[in-house]
PDB file of C-alpha atoms in Angstrom:
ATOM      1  CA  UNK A 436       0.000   0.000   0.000  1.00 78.00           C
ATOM      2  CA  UNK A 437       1.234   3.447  -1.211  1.00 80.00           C
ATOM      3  CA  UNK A 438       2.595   5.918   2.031  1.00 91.00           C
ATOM      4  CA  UNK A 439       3.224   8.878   2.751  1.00 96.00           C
ATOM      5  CA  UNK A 440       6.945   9.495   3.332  1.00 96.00           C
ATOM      6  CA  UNK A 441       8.671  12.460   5.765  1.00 97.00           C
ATOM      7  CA  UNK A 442      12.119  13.315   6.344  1.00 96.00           C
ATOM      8  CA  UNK A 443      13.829  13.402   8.917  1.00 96.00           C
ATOM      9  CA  UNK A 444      12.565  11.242  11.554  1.00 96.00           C
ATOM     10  CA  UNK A 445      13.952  13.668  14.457  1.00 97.00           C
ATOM     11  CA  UNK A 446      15.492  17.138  13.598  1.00 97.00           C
ATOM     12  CA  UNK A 447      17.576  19.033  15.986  1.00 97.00           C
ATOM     13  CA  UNK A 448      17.821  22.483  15.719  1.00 96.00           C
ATOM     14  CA  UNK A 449      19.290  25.814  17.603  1.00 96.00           C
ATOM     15  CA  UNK A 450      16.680  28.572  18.172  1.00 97.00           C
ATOM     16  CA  UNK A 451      16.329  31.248  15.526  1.00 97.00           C
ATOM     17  CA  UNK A 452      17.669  28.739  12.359  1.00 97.00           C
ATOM     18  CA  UNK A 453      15.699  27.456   9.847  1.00 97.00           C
ATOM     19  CA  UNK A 454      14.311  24.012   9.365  1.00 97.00           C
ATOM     20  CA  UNK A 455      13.045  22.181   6.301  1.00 97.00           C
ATOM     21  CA  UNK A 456      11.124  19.302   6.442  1.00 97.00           C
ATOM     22  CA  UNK A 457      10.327  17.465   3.619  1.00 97.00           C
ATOM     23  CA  UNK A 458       7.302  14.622   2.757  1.00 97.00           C
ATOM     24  CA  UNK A 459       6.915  12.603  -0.169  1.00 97.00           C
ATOM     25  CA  UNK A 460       2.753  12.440  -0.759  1.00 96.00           C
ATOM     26  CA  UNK A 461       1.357   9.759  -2.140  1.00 94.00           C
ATOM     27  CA  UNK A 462       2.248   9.519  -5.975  1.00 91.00           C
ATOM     28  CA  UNK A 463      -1.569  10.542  -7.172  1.00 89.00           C
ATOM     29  CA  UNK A 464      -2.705  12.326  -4.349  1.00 92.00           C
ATOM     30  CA  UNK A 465      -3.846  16.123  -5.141  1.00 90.00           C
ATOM     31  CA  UNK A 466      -3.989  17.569  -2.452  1.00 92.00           C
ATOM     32  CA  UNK A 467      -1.108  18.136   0.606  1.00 95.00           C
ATOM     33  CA  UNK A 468      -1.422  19.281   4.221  1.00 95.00           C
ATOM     34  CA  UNK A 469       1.118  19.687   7.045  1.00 97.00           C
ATOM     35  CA  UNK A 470      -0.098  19.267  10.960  1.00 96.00           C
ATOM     36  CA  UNK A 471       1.816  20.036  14.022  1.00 97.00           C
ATOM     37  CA  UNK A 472       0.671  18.140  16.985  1.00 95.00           C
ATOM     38  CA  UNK A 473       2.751  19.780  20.815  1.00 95.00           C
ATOM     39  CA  UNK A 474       3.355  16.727  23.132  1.00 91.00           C
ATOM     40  CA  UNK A 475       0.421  15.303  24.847  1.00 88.00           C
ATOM     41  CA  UNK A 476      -1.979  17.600  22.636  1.00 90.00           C
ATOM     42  CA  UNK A 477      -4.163  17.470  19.421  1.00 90.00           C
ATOM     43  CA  UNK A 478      -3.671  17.824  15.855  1.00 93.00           C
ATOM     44  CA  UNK A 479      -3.557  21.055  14.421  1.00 94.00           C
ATOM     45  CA  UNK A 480      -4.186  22.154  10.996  1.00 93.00           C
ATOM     46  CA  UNK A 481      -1.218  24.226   9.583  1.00 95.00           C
ATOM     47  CA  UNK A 482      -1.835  24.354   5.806  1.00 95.00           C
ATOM     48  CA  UNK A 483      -3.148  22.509   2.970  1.00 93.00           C
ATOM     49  CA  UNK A 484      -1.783  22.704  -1.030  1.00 94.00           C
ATOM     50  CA  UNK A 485      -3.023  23.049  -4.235  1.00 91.00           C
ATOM     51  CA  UNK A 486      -3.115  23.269  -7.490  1.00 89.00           C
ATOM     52  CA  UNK A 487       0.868  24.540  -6.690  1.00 91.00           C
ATOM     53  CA  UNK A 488      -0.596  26.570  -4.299  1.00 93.00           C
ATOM     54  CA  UNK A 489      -1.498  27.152  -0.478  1.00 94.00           C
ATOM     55  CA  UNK A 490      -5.597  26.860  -0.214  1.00 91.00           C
ATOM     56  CA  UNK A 491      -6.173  27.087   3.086  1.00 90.00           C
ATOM     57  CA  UNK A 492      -4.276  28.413   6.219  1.00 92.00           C
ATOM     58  CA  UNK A 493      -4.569  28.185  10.038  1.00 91.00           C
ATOM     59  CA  UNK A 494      -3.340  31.076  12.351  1.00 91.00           C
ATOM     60  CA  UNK A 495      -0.962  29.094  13.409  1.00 94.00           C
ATOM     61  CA  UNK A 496       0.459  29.589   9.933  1.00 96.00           C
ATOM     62  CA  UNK A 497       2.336  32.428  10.082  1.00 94.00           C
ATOM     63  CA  UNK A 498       4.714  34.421   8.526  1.00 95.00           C
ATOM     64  CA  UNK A 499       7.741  32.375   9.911  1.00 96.00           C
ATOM     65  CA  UNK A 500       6.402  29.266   8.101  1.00 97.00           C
ATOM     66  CA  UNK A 501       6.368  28.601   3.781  1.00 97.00           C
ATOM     67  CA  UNK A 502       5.687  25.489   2.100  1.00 97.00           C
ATOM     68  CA  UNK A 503       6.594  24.281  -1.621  1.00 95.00           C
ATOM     69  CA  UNK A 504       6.620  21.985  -4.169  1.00 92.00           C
ATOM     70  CA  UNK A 505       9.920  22.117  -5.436  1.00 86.00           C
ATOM     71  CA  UNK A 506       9.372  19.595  -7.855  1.00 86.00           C
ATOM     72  CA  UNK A 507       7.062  16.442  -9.035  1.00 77.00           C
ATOM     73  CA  UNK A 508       7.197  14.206  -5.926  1.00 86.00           C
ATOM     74  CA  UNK A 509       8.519  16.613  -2.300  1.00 93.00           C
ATOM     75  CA  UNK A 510       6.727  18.550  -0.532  1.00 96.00           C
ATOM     76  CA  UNK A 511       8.243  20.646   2.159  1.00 97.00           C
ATOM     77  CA  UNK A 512       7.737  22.716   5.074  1.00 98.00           C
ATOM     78  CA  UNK A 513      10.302  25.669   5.931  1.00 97.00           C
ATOM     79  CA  UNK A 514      10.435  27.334   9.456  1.00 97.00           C
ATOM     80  CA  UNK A 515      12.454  30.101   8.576  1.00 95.00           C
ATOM     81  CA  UNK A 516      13.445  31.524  12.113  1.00 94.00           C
ATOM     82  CA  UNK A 517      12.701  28.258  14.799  1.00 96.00           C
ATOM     83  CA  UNK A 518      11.364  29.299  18.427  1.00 96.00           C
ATOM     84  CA  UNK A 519      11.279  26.796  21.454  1.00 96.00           C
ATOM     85  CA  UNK A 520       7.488  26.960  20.606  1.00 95.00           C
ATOM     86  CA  UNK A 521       7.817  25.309  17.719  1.00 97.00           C
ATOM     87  CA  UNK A 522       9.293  21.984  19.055  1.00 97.00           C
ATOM     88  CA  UNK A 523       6.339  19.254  18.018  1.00 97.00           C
ATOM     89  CA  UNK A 524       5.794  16.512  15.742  1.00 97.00           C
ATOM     90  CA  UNK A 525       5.262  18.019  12.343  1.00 98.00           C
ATOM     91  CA  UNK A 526       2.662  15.530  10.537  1.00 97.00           C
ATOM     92  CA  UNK A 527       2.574  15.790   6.564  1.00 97.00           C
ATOM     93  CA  UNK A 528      -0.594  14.114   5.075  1.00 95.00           C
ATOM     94  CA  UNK A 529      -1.618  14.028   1.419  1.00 94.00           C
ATOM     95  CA  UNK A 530      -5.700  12.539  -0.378  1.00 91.00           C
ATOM     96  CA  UNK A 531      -7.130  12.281  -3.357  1.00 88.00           C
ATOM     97  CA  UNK A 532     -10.538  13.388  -2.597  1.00 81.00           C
ATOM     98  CA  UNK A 533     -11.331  13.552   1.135  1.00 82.00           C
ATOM     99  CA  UNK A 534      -9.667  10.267   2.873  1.00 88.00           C
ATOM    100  CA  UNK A 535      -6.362  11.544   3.901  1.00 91.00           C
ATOM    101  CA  UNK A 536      -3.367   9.583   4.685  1.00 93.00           C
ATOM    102  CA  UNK A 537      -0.724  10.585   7.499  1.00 94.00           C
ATOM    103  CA  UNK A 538       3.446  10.243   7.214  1.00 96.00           C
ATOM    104  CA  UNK A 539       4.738   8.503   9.981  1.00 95.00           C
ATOM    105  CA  UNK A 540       6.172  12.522  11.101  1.00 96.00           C
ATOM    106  CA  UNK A 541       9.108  14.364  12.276  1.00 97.00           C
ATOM    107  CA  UNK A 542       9.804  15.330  15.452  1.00 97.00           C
ATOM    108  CA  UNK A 543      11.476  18.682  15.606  1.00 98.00           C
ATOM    109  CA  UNK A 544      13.219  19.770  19.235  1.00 97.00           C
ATOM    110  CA  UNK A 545      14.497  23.416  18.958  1.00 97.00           C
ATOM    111  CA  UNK A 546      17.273  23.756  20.978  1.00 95.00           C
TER     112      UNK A 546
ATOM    113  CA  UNK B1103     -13.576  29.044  12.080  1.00 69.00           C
ATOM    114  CA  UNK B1104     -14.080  25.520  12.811  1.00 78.00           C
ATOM    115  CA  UNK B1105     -14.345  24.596  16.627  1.00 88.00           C
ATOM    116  CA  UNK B1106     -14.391  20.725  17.774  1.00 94.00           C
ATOM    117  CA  UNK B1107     -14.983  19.332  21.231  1.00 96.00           C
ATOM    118  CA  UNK B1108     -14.180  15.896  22.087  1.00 97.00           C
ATOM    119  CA  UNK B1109     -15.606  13.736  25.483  1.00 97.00           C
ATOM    120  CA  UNK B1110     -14.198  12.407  27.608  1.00 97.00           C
ATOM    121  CA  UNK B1111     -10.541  12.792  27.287  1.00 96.00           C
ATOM    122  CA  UNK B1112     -10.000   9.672  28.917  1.00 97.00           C
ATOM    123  CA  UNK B1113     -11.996   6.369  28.725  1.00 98.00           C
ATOM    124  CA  UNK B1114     -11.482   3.099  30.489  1.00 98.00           C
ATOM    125  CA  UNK B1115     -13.070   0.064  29.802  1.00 97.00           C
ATOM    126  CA  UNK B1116     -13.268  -3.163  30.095  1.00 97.00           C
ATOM    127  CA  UNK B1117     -12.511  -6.090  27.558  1.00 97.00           C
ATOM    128  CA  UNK B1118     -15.784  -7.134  25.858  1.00 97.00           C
ATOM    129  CA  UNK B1119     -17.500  -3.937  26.762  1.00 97.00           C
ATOM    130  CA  UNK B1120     -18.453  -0.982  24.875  1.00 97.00           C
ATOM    131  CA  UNK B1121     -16.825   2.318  24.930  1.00 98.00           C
ATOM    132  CA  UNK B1122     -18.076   5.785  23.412  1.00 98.00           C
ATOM    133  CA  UNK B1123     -17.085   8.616  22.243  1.00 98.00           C
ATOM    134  CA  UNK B1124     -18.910  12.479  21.673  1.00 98.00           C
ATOM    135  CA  UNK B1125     -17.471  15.588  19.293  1.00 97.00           C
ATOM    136  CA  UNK B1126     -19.441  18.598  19.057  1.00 97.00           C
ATOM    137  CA  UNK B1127     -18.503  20.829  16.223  1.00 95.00           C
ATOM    138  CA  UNK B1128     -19.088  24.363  15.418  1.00 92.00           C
ATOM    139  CA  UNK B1129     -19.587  24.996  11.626  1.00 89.00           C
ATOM    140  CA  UNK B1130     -22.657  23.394   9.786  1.00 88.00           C
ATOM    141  CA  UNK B1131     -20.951  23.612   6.610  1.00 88.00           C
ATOM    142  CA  UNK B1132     -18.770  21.098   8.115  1.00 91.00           C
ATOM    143  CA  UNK B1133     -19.048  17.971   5.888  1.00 90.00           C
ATOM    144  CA  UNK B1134     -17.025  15.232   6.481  1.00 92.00           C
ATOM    145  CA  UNK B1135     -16.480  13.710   9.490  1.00 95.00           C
ATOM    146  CA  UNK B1136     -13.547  11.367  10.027  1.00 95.00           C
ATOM    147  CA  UNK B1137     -11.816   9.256  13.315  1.00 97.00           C
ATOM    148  CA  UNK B1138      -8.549   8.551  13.983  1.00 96.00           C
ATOM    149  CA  UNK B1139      -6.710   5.716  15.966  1.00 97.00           C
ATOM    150  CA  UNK B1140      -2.988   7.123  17.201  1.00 94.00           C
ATOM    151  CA  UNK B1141      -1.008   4.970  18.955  1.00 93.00           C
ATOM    152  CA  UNK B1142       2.139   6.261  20.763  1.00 89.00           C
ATOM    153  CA  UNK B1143       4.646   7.640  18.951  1.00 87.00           C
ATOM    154  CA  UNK B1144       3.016   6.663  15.744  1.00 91.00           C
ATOM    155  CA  UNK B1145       1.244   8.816  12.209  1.00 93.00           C
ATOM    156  CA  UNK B1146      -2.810   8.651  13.354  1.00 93.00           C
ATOM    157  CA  UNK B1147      -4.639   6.269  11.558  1.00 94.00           C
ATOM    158  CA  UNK B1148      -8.271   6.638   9.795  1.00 94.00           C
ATOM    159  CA  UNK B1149     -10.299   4.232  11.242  1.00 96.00           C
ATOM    160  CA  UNK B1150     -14.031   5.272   9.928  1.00 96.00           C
ATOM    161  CA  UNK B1151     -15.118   8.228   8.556  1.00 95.00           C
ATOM    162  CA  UNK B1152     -18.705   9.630   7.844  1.00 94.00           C
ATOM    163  CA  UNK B1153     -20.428  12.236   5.455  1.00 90.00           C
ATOM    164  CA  UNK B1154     -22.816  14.508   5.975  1.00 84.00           C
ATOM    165  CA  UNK B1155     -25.228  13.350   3.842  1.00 84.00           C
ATOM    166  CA  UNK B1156     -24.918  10.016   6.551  1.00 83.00           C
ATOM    167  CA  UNK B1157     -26.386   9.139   9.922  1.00 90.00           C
ATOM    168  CA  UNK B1158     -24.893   5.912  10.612  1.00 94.00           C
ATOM    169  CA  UNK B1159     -21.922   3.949   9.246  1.00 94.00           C
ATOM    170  CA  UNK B1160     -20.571   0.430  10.986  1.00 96.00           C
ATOM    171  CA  UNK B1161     -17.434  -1.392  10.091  1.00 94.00           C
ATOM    172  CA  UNK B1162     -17.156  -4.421  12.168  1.00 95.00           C
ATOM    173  CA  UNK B1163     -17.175  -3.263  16.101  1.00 97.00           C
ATOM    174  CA  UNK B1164     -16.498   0.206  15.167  1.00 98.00           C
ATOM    175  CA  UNK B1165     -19.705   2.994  13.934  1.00 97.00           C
ATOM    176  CA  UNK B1166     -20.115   6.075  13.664  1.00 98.00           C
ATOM    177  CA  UNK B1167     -23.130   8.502  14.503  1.00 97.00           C
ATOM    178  CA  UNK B1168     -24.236  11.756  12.907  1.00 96.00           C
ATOM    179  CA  UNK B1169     -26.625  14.583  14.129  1.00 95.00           C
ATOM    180  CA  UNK B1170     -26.440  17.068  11.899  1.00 92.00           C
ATOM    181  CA  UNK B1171     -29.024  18.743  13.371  1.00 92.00           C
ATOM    182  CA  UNK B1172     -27.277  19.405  17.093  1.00 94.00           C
ATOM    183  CA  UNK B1173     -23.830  19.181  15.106  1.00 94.00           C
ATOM    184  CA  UNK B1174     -22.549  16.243  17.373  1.00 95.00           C
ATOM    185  CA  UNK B1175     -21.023  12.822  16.098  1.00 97.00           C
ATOM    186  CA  UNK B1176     -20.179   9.823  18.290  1.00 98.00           C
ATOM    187  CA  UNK B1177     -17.637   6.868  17.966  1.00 98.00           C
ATOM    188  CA  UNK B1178     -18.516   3.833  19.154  1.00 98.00           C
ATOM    189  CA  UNK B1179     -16.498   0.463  20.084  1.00 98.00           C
ATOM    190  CA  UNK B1180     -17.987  -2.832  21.032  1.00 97.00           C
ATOM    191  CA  UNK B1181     -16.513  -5.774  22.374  1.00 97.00           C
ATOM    192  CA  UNK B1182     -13.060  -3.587  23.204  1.00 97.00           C
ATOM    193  CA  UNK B1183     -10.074  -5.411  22.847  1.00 97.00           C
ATOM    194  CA  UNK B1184      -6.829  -4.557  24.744  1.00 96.00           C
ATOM    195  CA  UNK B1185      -4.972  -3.442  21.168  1.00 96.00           C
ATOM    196  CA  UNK B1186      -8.155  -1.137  21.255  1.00 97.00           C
ATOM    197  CA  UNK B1187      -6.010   0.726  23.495  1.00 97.00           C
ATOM    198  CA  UNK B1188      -5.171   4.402  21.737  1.00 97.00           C
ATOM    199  CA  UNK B1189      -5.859   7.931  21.650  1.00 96.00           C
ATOM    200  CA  UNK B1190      -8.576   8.623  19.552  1.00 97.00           C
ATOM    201  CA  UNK B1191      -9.501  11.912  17.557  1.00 96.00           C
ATOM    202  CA  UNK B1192     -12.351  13.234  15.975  1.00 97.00           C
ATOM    203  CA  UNK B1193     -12.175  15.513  13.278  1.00 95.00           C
ATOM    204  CA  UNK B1194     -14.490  17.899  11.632  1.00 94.00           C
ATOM    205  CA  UNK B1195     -13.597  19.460   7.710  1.00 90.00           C
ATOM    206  CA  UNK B1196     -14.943  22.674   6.929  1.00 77.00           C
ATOM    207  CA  UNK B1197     -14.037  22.873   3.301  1.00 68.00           C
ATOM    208  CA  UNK B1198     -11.857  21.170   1.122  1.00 64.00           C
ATOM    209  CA  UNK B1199      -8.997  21.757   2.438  1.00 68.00           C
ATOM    210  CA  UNK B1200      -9.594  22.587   6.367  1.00 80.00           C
ATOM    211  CA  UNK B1201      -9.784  19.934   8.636  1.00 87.00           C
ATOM    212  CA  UNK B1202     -10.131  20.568  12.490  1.00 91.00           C
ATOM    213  CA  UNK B1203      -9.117  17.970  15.192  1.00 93.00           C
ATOM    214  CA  UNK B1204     -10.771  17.953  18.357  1.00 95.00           C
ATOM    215  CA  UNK B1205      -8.505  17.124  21.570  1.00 94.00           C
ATOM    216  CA  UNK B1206      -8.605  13.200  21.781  1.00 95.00           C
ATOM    217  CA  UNK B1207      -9.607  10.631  23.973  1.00 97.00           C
ATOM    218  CA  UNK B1208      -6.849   8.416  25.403  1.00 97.00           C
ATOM    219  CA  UNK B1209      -9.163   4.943  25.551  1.00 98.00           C
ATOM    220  CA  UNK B1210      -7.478   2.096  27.896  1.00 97.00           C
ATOM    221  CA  UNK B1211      -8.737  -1.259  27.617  1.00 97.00           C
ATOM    222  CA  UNK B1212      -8.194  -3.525  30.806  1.00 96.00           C
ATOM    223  CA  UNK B1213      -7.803  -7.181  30.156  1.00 92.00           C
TER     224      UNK B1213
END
């Protein structure tokens, strides 16, 4: 059965650098989403893609974060300035109509 | 935007008995209704999902419940088995692209 891939498993980083993490959808999936889910807590909706282009955005989505689709088959997920706050699992997820199907995430500890 | 309340946030059961869950959501535009297994440290997992067009869907010991009407929908387990043991989310989408989680409900079945 066809998964959802994410890379790295566990990212370290220093406050204030920037992270990329990257996801490999499902090869005839349409539509892409990231979700962050804190320790202990629920899901939350970050951002879903397109059509090669963001279509919906949470408020957690902010300024700090992009995503892109730098080619055919990645997907990725930039933090451009990490804060301690943003240490979570980062969950990618990609469907073809409404079922959507979860990457196994990455953790990401900012330092 | 989209505002989902899950009950209880923890649930403990027996083996062989029945255990249920309640999310309240906000928006009636919301329109698809899905439930996710999580087990620790792992991607969640779509276990049923239902439509709004739906009251009722059953697959095996798990179905799902829809009131459109008092915007609630219910999970619900029979004959628990101990690898029943998760957290479980309910989540509501509000448009194509938007889906909201409520908090989760850690469910521990006792052999």
């Amino acid at each position: 059965e066809p998964e959802v891939t994410q890379t790295p498993s566990h990212q370290v980083t220093q406050m204030g650098q920037e992270v990329i993490l990257r996801c490999v959808p499902i090869s005839n999936h349409l539509y892409f989403y990231w979700y962050r889910q804190i320790l202990g807590q629920k899901v939350e909706f970050l951002v879903s893609f397109y059509n090669n282009e963001i279509s919906e955005k949470s408020e957690i989505f902010d300024d700090q974060f992009s995503v892109e689709r730098p080619d055919g088959s990645n997907f990725t997920l930039k933090i451009r300035s990490t804060k301690l706050e943003d240490s979570a699992m980062y969950f990618c997820a990609s469907s073809e109509n409404q079922e959507q199907h979860f990457g196994d995430g990455t953790r990401l500890s900012i330092l | 935007g989209e505002n989902v309340e899950q009950h209880p946030s923890t649930l403990s059961v027996q083996e062989g008995d029945s255990a249920v869950i309640k999310c309240t959501y906000s928006d009636s535009a919301s329109n698809y209704f899905p439930w996710y297994k999580q087990e620790l440290g792992k991607r969640p997992q779509l276990i049923i999902d239902i439509r709004s067009n739906v009251g009722e869907k059953k697959d095996q010991r798990i179905a799902v419940t829809l009131n459109k009407t008092a915007k609630h929908f219910s999970l619900h387990i029979t004959e628990t088995q101990p690898e029943d043991s998760a957290v479980y989310f309910c989540a509501a989408r509000r448009t194509n692209n938007d889906m909201r989680f409520g908090a989760g409900t850690r469910l521990t079945v006792k052999p």
